mmCIF file of C-alpha atoms in Angstrom:
data_model
loop_
_atom_site.group_PDB
_atom_site.id
_atom_site.type_symbol
_atom_site.label_atom_id
_atom_site.label_comp_id
_atom_site.label_asym_id
_atom_site.label_seq_id
_atom_site.Cartn_x
_atom_site.Cartn_y
_atom_site.Cartn_z
ATOM 1 C CA MET S 8 -0.195 -0.046 -0.056
ATOM 2 C CA THR S 9 2.079 3.191 -1.348
ATOM 3 C CA VAL S 10 1.188 6.529 -2.531
ATOM 4 C CA HIS S 11 3.649 8.528 -4.688
ATOM 5 C CA LEU S 12 3.736 11.763 -3.971
ATOM 6 C CA THR S 13 3.715 12.560 -7.731
ATOM 7 C CA THR S 14 1.211 10.256 -8.232
ATOM 8 C CA LEU S 15 -0.545 12.143 -5.604
ATOM 9 C CA LEU S 16 -0.105 15.233 -6.810
ATOM 10 C CA ALA S 17 -1.229 14.267 -10.157
ATOM 11 C CA ILE S 18 -4.756 12.740 -8.699
ATOM 12 C CA ILE S 19 -5.084 15.934 -6.957
ATOM 13 C CA GLY S 20 -4.684 18.319 -10.006
ATOM 14 C CA MET S 21 -6.871 16.086 -12.148
ATOM 15 C CA GLY S 22 -9.695 15.985 -8.980
ATOM 16 C CA LEU S 23 -9.489 20.024 -9.052
ATOM 17 C CA ALA S 24 -9.888 20.061 -12.864
ATOM 18 C CA THR S 25 -12.634 17.735 -12.678
ATOM 19 C CA TYR S 26 -14.498 19.404 -9.871
ATOM 20 C CA ALA S 27 -13.681 23.339 -11.895
ATOM 21 C CA SER S 28 -15.880 21.668 -14.563
ATOM 22 C CA ARG S 29 -18.720 20.710 -12.316
ATOM 23 C CA ILE S 30 -19.066 23.515 -10.156
ATOM 24 C CA SER S 31 -18.249 26.120 -12.730
ATOM 25 C CA GLY S 32 -21.635 25.353 -14.210
ATOM 26 C CA LEU S 33 -23.887 26.298 -11.271
ATOM 27 C CA MET S 34 -21.411 29.160 -10.466
ATOM 28 C CA LEU S 35 -22.280 30.853 -14.191
ATOM 29 C CA MET S 36 -26.076 30.257 -13.690
ATOM 30 C CA ARG S 37 -25.940 31.862 -10.277
ATOM 31 C CA GLY S 38 -28.658 35.064 -10.419
ATOM 32 C CA VAL S 39 -29.751 34.255 -13.937
ATOM 33 C CA VAL S 40 -33.531 34.641 -14.413
ATOM 34 C CA VAL S 41 -34.076 31.680 -16.697
ATOM 35 C CA LYS S 42 -36.868 32.341 -19.005
ATOM 36 C CA GLY S 43 -37.797 32.874 -22.867
ATOM 37 C CA ARG S 44 -34.830 31.795 -25.397
ATOM 38 C CA LEU S 45 -32.615 30.893 -22.379
ATOM 39 C CA LYS S 46 -35.105 28.236 -20.697
ATOM 40 C CA ALA S 47 -35.403 26.863 -24.418
ATOM 41 C CA ALA S 48 -31.935 26.216 -24.730
ATOM 42 C CA LEU S 49 -31.438 24.878 -21.179
ATOM 43 C CA ASP S 50 -34.293 22.554 -21.822
ATOM 44 C CA ALA S 51 -32.594 21.360 -24.897
ATOM 45 C CA VAL S 52 -29.573 20.334 -22.445
ATOM 46 C CA PRO S 53 -30.579 17.001 -21.511
ATOM 47 C CA PRO S 54 -31.873 15.566 -24.858
ATOM 48 C CA ALA S 55 -29.023 17.528 -27.254
ATOM 49 C CA VAL S 56 -26.223 15.602 -24.665
ATOM 50 C CA LEU S 57 -27.720 12.229 -24.190
ATOM 51 C CA MET S 58 -27.803 11.857 -27.878
ATOM 52 C CA ALA S 59 -24.271 12.912 -28.417
ATOM 53 C CA VAL S 60 -23.523 10.523 -25.786
ATOM 54 C CA ILE S 61 -24.594 7.697 -27.107
ATOM 55 C CA THR S 62 -24.076 8.884 -30.891
ATOM 56 C CA PRO S 63 -20.560 6.969 -31.144
ATOM 57 C CA THR S 64 -21.861 3.708 -29.275
ATOM 58 C CA VAL S 65 -25.372 3.653 -31.367
ATOM 59 C CA PHE S 66 -23.617 4.990 -34.964
ATOM 60 C CA MET S 67 -20.143 4.086 -34.885
ATOM 61 C CA THR S 68 -19.318 0.942 -33.449
ATOM 62 C CA GLY S 69 -20.909 -1.962 -35.343
ATOM 63 C CA LYS S 70 -24.487 -3.573 -36.236
ATOM 64 C CA ALA S 71 -24.836 -5.255 -32.962
ATOM 65 C CA GLU S 72 -24.723 -2.105 -30.868
ATOM 66 C CA ALA S 73 -26.901 -0.480 -33.736
ATOM 67 C CA LEU S 74 -29.374 -2.973 -33.753
ATOM 68 C CA ALA S 75 -29.448 -3.309 -29.626
ATOM 69 C CA ALA S 76 -29.982 0.605 -29.688
ATOM 70 C CA VAL S 77 -33.405 -0.069 -31.578
ATOM 71 C CA ALA S 78 -34.760 -2.316 -29.344
ATOM 72 C CA THR S 79 -33.973 -0.650 -26.248
ATOM 73 C CA ALA S 80 -35.685 2.657 -27.820
ATOM 74 C CA LEU S 81 -38.466 0.105 -28.517
ATOM 75 C CA ALA S 82 -38.486 -0.651 -24.988
ATOM 76 C CA ALA S 83 -38.557 2.603 -24.084
ATOM 77 C CA PHE S 84 -41.268 3.541 -26.511
ATOM 78 C CA PHE S 85 -43.339 1.399 -25.216
ATOM 79 C CA ARG S 86 -42.648 2.844 -21.760
ATOM 80 C CA LEU S 87 -41.088 -0.348 -20.326
ATOM 81 C CA PRO S 88 -39.659 0.364 -16.458
ATOM 82 C CA LEU S 89 -35.989 1.510 -16.583
ATOM 83 C CA LEU S 90 -34.323 -1.238 -15.268
ATOM 84 C CA VAL S 91 -36.094 -3.441 -18.112
ATOM 85 C CA THR S 92 -35.299 -1.267 -20.889
ATOM 86 C CA ILE S 93 -31.369 -1.450 -19.749
ATOM 87 C CA LEU S 94 -31.920 -5.290 -19.291
ATOM 88 C CA VAL S 95 -33.121 -5.239 -22.926
ATOM 89 C CA GLY S 96 -30.202 -3.201 -24.247
ATOM 90 C CA VAL S 97 -27.541 -5.162 -22.748
ATOM 91 C CA VAL S 98 -29.308 -8.869 -22.963
ATOM 92 C CA SER S 99 -29.955 -7.585 -27.132
ATOM 93 C CA VAL S 100 -26.560 -6.296 -27.506
ATOM 94 C CA VAL S 101 -25.180 -10.069 -26.016
ATOM 95 C CA VAL S 102 -27.206 -11.670 -28.672
ATOM 96 C CA PHE S 103 -26.474 -9.686 -31.717
ATOM 97 C CA ARG S 104 -23.100 -9.848 -30.878
ATOM 98 C CA MET S 105 -22.969 -13.632 -30.802
ATOM 99 C CA VAL S 106 -25.318 -13.856 -33.809
ATOM 100 C CA LEU S 107 -23.204 -11.110 -35.956
ATOM 101 C CA HIS S 108 -19.747 -12.163 -35.168
ATOM 102 C CA MET N 11 -36.146 21.730 2.501
ATOM 103 C CA SER N 12 -34.812 19.409 4.581
ATOM 104 C CA PHE N 13 -33.958 15.661 4.088
ATOM 105 C CA ARG N 14 -36.061 13.305 3.940
ATOM 106 C CA PHE N 15 -35.385 9.437 4.267
ATOM 107 C CA SER N 16 -38.487 8.523 2.030
ATOM 108 C CA ASP N 17 -36.985 10.675 -0.644
ATOM 109 C CA PHE N 18 -33.801 9.068 -0.185
ATOM 110 C CA LYS N 19 -35.106 5.290 -0.411
ATOM 111 C CA ALA N 20 -36.916 6.732 -3.300
ATOM 112 C CA GLY N 21 -33.643 7.762 -5.428
ATOM 113 C CA VAL N 22 -32.140 4.757 -4.733
ATOM 114 C CA THR N 23 -34.679 2.882 -5.576
ATOM 115 C CA VAL N 24 -34.513 3.979 -9.037
ATOM 116 C CA GLY N 25 -30.484 4.562 -9.040
ATOM 117 C CA TRP N 26 -29.550 0.849 -7.960
ATOM 118 C CA PRO N 27 -28.977 -0.667 -11.602
ATOM 119 C CA MET N 28 -26.389 1.734 -12.054
ATOM 120 C CA PHE N 29 -24.656 0.825 -8.980
ATOM 121 C CA LEU N 30 -24.443 -2.766 -10.214
ATOM 122 C CA ALA N 31 -23.196 -1.145 -13.692
ATOM 123 C CA TYR N 32 -20.478 0.817 -11.883
ATOM 124 C CA VAL N 33 -19.260 -2.356 -10.482
ATOM 125 C CA PRO N 34 -17.473 -3.527 -13.205
ATOM 126 C CA ILE N 35 -16.549 -0.735 -15.007
ATOM 127 C CA ALA N 36 -14.809 0.717 -12.269
ATOM 128 C CA MET N 37 -13.118 -2.700 -11.707
ATOM 129 C CA LEU N 38 -11.679 -2.832 -15.220
ATOM 130 C CA TRP N 39 -10.533 0.925 -14.647
ATOM 131 C CA GLY N 40 -8.839 -0.364 -11.528
ATOM 132 C CA THR N 41 -7.072 -3.257 -13.456
ATOM 133 C CA LEU N 42 -5.970 -0.743 -16.294
ATOM 134 C CA ALA N 43 -4.414 1.259 -13.336
ATOM 135 C CA ALA N 44 -3.015 -1.329 -11.764
ATOM 136 C CA ALA N 45 -0.912 -2.079 -15.109
ATOM 137 C CA LYS N 46 0.435 1.208 -14.808
ATOM 138 C CA GLY N 47 1.823 0.781 -11.305
ATOM 139 C CA PHE N 48 -1.273 2.148 -9.426
ATOM 140 C CA SER N 49 -1.279 0.765 -5.734
ATOM 141 C CA PRO N 50 -5.075 -0.076 -4.750
ATOM 142 C CA LEU N 51 -4.700 2.968 -2.299
ATOM 143 C CA GLU N 52 -3.813 4.836 -5.138
ATOM 144 C CA ALA N 53 -6.956 3.514 -7.034
ATOM 145 C CA LEU N 54 -8.890 4.429 -4.082
ATOM 146 C CA PHE N 55 -7.535 8.443 -3.999
ATOM 147 C CA MET N 56 -8.009 8.946 -8.075
ATOM 148 C CA SER N 57 -11.367 7.326 -8.228
ATOM 149 C CA GLY N 58 -12.577 9.178 -5.202
ATOM 150 C CA LEU N 59 -11.040 12.484 -5.664
ATOM 151 C CA VAL N 60 -11.775 12.418 -9.651
ATOM 152 C CA TYR N 61 -14.818 10.379 -9.545
ATOM 153 C CA ALA N 62 -15.020 10.809 -13.834
ATOM 154 C CA GLY N 63 -15.078 7.619 -15.530
ATOM 155 C CA ALA N 64 -14.437 8.528 -19.049
ATOM 156 C CA SER N 65 -11.431 11.115 -17.832
ATOM 157 C CA GLN N 66 -9.916 8.226 -15.371
ATOM 158 C CA PHE N 67 -9.732 5.837 -18.419
ATOM 159 C CA VAL N 68 -8.121 8.541 -20.726
ATOM 160 C CA ALA N 69 -5.685 9.668 -17.996
ATOM 161 C CA ILE N 70 -4.613 6.134 -17.004
ATOM 162 C CA GLU N 71 -4.130 5.779 -21.007
ATOM 163 C CA MET N 72 -1.635 9.019 -20.789
ATOM 164 C CA TRP N 73 0.200 7.466 -17.877
ATOM 165 C CA VAL N 74 3.550 7.366 -18.673
ATOM 166 C CA ASP N 75 6.917 8.203 -17.025
ATOM 167 C CA PRO N 76 7.487 10.953 -16.387
ATOM 168 C CA LEU N 77 4.057 12.183 -15.762
ATOM 169 C CA PRO N 78 2.871 14.775 -18.131
ATOM 170 C CA ILE N 79 1.069 16.251 -15.316
ATOM 171 C CA VAL N 80 0.104 19.608 -16.982
ATOM 172 C CA LEU N 81 -0.957 18.122 -19.850
ATOM 173 C CA MET N 82 -3.199 15.292 -18.202
ATOM 174 C CA ILE N 83 -4.872 18.099 -15.843
ATOM 175 C CA PHE N 84 -5.667 20.423 -18.876
ATOM 176 C CA THR N 85 -6.936 16.998 -21.083
ATOM 177 C CA ILE N 86 -8.984 15.671 -17.854
ATOM 178 C CA PHE N 87 -10.488 19.202 -17.797
ATOM 179 C CA ILE N 88 -11.606 19.032 -21.364
ATOM 180 C CA VAL N 89 -12.888 15.731 -21.071
ATOM 181 C CA ASN N 90 -14.947 17.156 -18.391
ATOM 182 C CA VAL N 91 -16.361 20.186 -20.089
ATOM 183 C CA ARG N 92 -19.493 18.629 -20.486
ATOM 184 C CA HIS N 93 -20.566 18.805 -16.599
ATOM 185 C CA MET N 94 -20.435 22.260 -17.122
ATOM 186 C CA LEU N 95 -23.956 21.719 -18.909
ATOM 187 C CA TYR N 96 -25.029 18.961 -16.689
ATOM 188 C CA ALA N 97 -24.510 21.522 -13.798
ATOM 189 C CA ALA N 98 -26.275 24.905 -15.403
ATOM 190 C CA SER N 99 -29.158 22.546 -16.622
ATOM 191 C CA ILE N 100 -29.777 20.920 -13.238
ATOM 192 C CA SER N 101 -29.036 24.153 -10.894
ATOM 193 C CA ARG N 102 -32.826 24.984 -12.244
ATOM 194 C CA HIS N 103 -34.220 22.041 -10.218
ATOM 195 C CA ILE N 104 -32.191 22.395 -6.894
ATOM 196 C CA ASN N 105 -33.597 25.779 -5.769
ATOM 197 C CA GLY N 106 -35.557 24.037 -2.822
ATOM 198 C CA ILE N 107 -32.504 22.699 -1.527
ATOM 199 C CA ASP N 108 -30.042 24.391 0.773
ATOM 200 C CA ARG N 109 -27.390 25.880 -1.253
ATOM 201 C CA ARG N 110 -24.803 24.859 2.053
ATOM 202 C CA TRP N 111 -25.317 21.402 0.103
ATOM 203 C CA HIS N 112 -24.654 22.435 -3.623
ATOM 204 C CA PRO N 113 -20.869 22.432 -3.674
ATOM 205 C CA PHE N 114 -21.216 18.754 -2.475
ATOM 206 C CA LEU N 115 -24.512 17.858 -5.002
ATOM 207 C CA MET N 116 -21.758 19.352 -7.661
ATOM 208 C CA TYR N 117 -19.084 16.578 -6.442
ATOM 209 C CA ILE N 118 -21.333 14.166 -6.897
ATOM 210 C CA LEU N 119 -22.997 15.169 -10.068
ATOM 211 C CA THR N 120 -21.807 12.063 -12.572
ATOM 212 C CA ASP N 121 -23.383 11.729 -16.103
ATOM 213 C CA GLU N 122 -25.137 8.738 -14.930
ATOM 214 C CA ALA N 123 -26.796 10.492 -11.629
ATOM 215 C CA TRP N 124 -27.501 13.877 -13.735
ATOM 216 C CA ALA N 125 -29.105 12.053 -16.327
ATOM 217 C CA LEU N 126 -31.255 10.265 -13.617
ATOM 218 C CA LEU N 127 -31.779 13.432 -11.858
ATOM 219 C CA GLU N 128 -33.106 15.059 -15.027
ATOM 220 C CA ARG N 129 -35.680 12.420 -15.632
ATOM 221 C CA GLN N 130 -36.952 12.930 -12.182
ATOM 222 C CA ALA N 131 -37.150 16.771 -12.520
ATOM 223 C CA LEU N 132 -39.335 16.480 -15.602
ATOM 224 C CA THR N 133 -42.046 16.041 -13.343
ATOM 225 C CA GLN N 134 -41.322 17.275 -10.045
ATOM 226 C CA PRO N 135 -38.369 19.600 -8.269
ATOM 227 C CA LEU N 136 -35.395 17.275 -6.509
ATOM 228 C CA THR N 137 -35.215 17.194 -2.797
ATOM 229 C CA LEU N 138 -32.074 16.752 -0.895
ATOM 230 C CA GLY N 139 -33.336 13.198 -0.169
ATOM 231 C CA TYR N 140 -33.677 12.175 -3.620
ATOM 232 C CA TYR N 141 -30.709 13.481 -5.151
ATOM 233 C CA LEU N 142 -28.546 11.877 -2.304
ATOM 234 C CA GLY N 143 -30.390 8.469 -3.380
ATOM 235 C CA VAL N 144 -29.308 8.549 -6.601
ATOM 236 C CA ALA N 145 -26.249 10.318 -6.878
ATOM 237 C CA LEU N 146 -24.363 9.370 -3.280
ATOM 238 C CA PRO N 147 -24.142 5.355 -3.498
ATOM 239 C CA LEU N 148 -22.534 5.839 -6.867
ATOM 240 C CA TRP N 149 -19.623 7.326 -5.464
ATOM 241 C CA PRO N 150 -18.070 4.452 -2.459
ATOM 242 C CA THR N 151 -19.156 2.120 -5.105
ATOM 243 C CA TRP N 152 -16.929 3.523 -7.578
ATOM 244 C CA PHE N 153 -13.858 4.092 -5.571
ATOM 245 C CA ILE N 154 -14.209 0.772 -3.698
ATOM 246 C CA SER N 155 -14.542 -1.405 -6.850
ATOM 247 C CA SER N 156 -11.505 0.414 -8.368
ATOM 248 C CA ALA N 157 -9.552 -0.594 -5.307
ATOM 249 C CA ILE N 158 -10.401 -4.116 -5.708
ATOM 250 C CA GLY N 159 -9.782 -3.938 -9.105
ATOM 251 C CA ALA N 160 -6.527 -2.611 -8.773
ATOM 252 C CA PHE N 161 -5.996 -5.347 -6.279
ATOM 253 C CA LEU N 162 -7.003 -8.091 -8.431
ATOM 254 C CA GLY N 163 -5.696 -7.465 -11.418
ATOM 255 C CA HIS N 164 -5.841 -8.742 -14.424
ATOM 256 C CA ALA N 165 -7.895 -11.957 -13.045
ATOM 257 C CA LEU N 166 -11.014 -10.267 -13.880
ATOM 258 C CA PRO N 167 -13.090 -10.669 -17.434
ATOM 259 C CA ASP N 168 -14.089 -7.894 -19.549
ATOM 260 C CA PRO N 169 -17.065 -6.530 -18.585
ATOM 261 C CA ALA N 170 -18.117 -6.482 -22.531
ATOM 262 C CA LEU N 171 -18.472 -10.441 -22.497
ATOM 263 C CA ILE N 172 -21.861 -10.103 -20.505
ATOM 264 C CA GLY N 173 -23.061 -6.859 -22.345
ATOM 265 C CA LEU N 174 -22.372 -4.833 -19.290
ATOM 266 C CA ASP N 175 -20.240 -2.057 -21.665
ATOM 267 C CA PHE N 176 -24.025 -1.177 -23.161
ATOM 268 C CA ALA N 177 -25.532 -0.683 -19.983
ATOM 269 C CA PHE N 178 -25.120 2.868 -19.978
ATOM 270 C CA ALA N 179 -25.858 3.298 -23.380
ATOM 271 C CA ALA N 180 -29.124 1.634 -22.586
ATOM 272 C CA MET N 181 -29.977 3.486 -19.817
ATOM 273 C CA PHE N 182 -29.164 7.143 -21.913
ATOM 274 C CA ILE N 183 -31.311 5.917 -24.530
ATOM 275 C CA ALA N 184 -34.013 5.006 -21.918
ATOM 276 C CA ILE N 185 -33.860 8.582 -20.211
ATOM 277 C CA LEU N 186 -33.609 10.284 -23.465
ATOM 278 C CA ALA N 187 -36.861 8.718 -24.786
ATOM 279 C CA GLY N 188 -38.602 10.697 -21.873
ATOM 280 C CA PHE N 189 -37.400 14.163 -22.782
ATOM 281 C CA TRP N 190 -39.576 13.247 -26.622
ATOM 282 C CA LYS N 191 -41.595 16.806 -27.034
ATOM 283 C CA GLY N 192 -42.257 16.284 -30.546
ATOM 284 C CA PRO N 193 -40.872 17.545 -33.964
ATOM 285 C CA ARG N 194 -38.408 20.286 -32.036
ATOM 286 C CA THR N 195 -36.753 17.496 -29.867
ATOM 287 C CA GLY N 196 -36.446 15.954 -33.353
ATOM 288 C CA ALA N 197 -34.178 18.164 -34.925
ATOM 289 C CA VAL N 198 -32.589 19.198 -31.626
ATOM 290 C CA VAL N 199 -31.510 15.104 -31.728
ATOM 291 C CA ILE N 200 -30.867 15.024 -35.258
ATOM 292 C CA ILE N 201 -28.275 18.035 -35.464
ATOM 293 C CA SER N 202 -26.660 16.548 -32.199
ATOM 294 C CA ALA N 203 -26.299 13.104 -33.696
ATOM 295 C CA VAL N 204 -24.601 14.423 -36.821
ATOM 296 C CA VAL N 205 -22.609 17.427 -35.285
ATOM 297 C CA ALA N 206 -21.238 14.338 -32.503
ATOM 298 C CA VAL N 207 -20.066 11.825 -35.589
ATOM 299 C CA ILE N 208 -18.375 14.871 -37.102
ATOM 300 C CA ALA N 209 -16.556 15.978 -33.896
ATOM 301 C CA LYS N 210 -16.232 12.026 -33.044
ATOM 302 C CA THR N 211 -14.264 11.410 -36.296
ATOM 303 C CA TYR N 212 -12.348 14.397 -36.180
ATOM 304 C CA PHE N 213 -11.293 15.386 -32.579
ATOM 305 C CA SER N 214 -9.728 12.843 -29.728
ATOM 306 C CA GLY N 215 -11.874 12.799 -25.999
ATOM 307 C CA ALA N 216 -14.903 13.714 -25.501
ATOM 308 C CA TRP N 217 -15.362 16.602 -27.982
ATOM 309 C CA TYR N 218 -18.244 15.178 -29.683
ATOM 310 C CA ILE N 219 -20.570 15.342 -26.261
ATOM 311 C CA VAL N 220 -19.444 18.957 -26.059
ATOM 312 C CA LEU N 221 -20.127 19.767 -29.677
ATOM 313 C CA GLY N 222 -22.980 17.988 -30.271
ATOM 314 C CA GLY N 223 -24.809 18.789 -27.169
ATOM 315 C CA LEU N 224 -23.904 22.576 -27.709
ATOM 316 C CA ALA N 225 -25.100 22.049 -31.432
ATOM 317 C CA GLY N 226 -28.514 20.614 -30.193
ATOM 318 C CA VAL N 227 -28.813 23.561 -27.673
ATOM 319 C CA ALA N 228 -28.189 25.941 -30.657
ATOM 320 C CA VAL N 229 -30.858 24.690 -32.529
ATOM 321 C CA ALA N 230 -33.436 25.054 -29.332
ATOM 322 C CA ALA N 231 -32.538 28.424 -29.030
ATOM 323 C CA LEU N 232 -32.826 29.536 -32.642
ATOM 324 C CA THR N 233 -35.721 27.829 -33.097
ATOM 325 C CA TYR N 234 -37.474 29.246 -30.128
ATOM 326 C CA LYS N 235 -40.652 31.955 -30.694
ATOM 327 C CA GLU N 236 -41.902 34.150 -28.051
ATOM 328 C CA ALA N 237 -45.634 32.447 -28.478
ATOM 329 C CA ALA N 238 -44.465 28.804 -28.279
ATOM 330 C CA GLU N 239 -44.069 29.798 -24.222
#
């Protein structure tokens, strides 16, 4: 169980950089009245970012992942519970990978 | 608004599948860290303090002797810039929570916790108990699993073998579906996806999330009409 000084310093630096990214969004919004166009923009953050996050997995990885994404989206479309939807995704990606590889 | 245990339990009920998904991913990170010379204690520190999966994988990738510390810290910040969007968006839903909690609530705001919290905020304001119930257990799950991974080393199977690498994407797809509000959302997600593909092709790191996300947000701002309120 050892901790090297340079490793520790690097970790602290990375921790500060990460926390800065998290707290700055909150500080930016302090005292800002959210309405109109700004509200429309902020309301779009979740769908826009979630889409961007999944894009490489869904569209740029392979057929198995793309098909599993379709299966997951169908499960979500039929309003299955979150856990069931995740299971549909995980099971279908395993099946599609076995079938397609 | 004060802490209510029933809210905490409601949060845990929603968040626990993510605890399960965090375990193998954190253990995988721990094995990679161990391969770069991390002790389990160092892995524990890094996962506890940095607590951002994607950037931790990038950092381990960059881990060479001598450490390019400045470049690493800069890269980590870039990979994590998306958190600014999360925090800005979630800040609107935590007005009912005592402001003294806010700095800590931001500390534990991961991609998965954020997505689950936004989903809840669609229908009701966030309470302290619910926020902590969703986000807090993920934190020790992540750093303890990292240390175990570093301790066990390469004896672990690849999470991809049982499809667990897809669990996060599946959850994001499920939550994304809840944000569908008609053609306007369609325009937002299409532009976001197109820009993310382009960004992923030409830039390394997590720029695709930031650029795709901002492009989608820009579409929403540009197509906004006063009457639509």
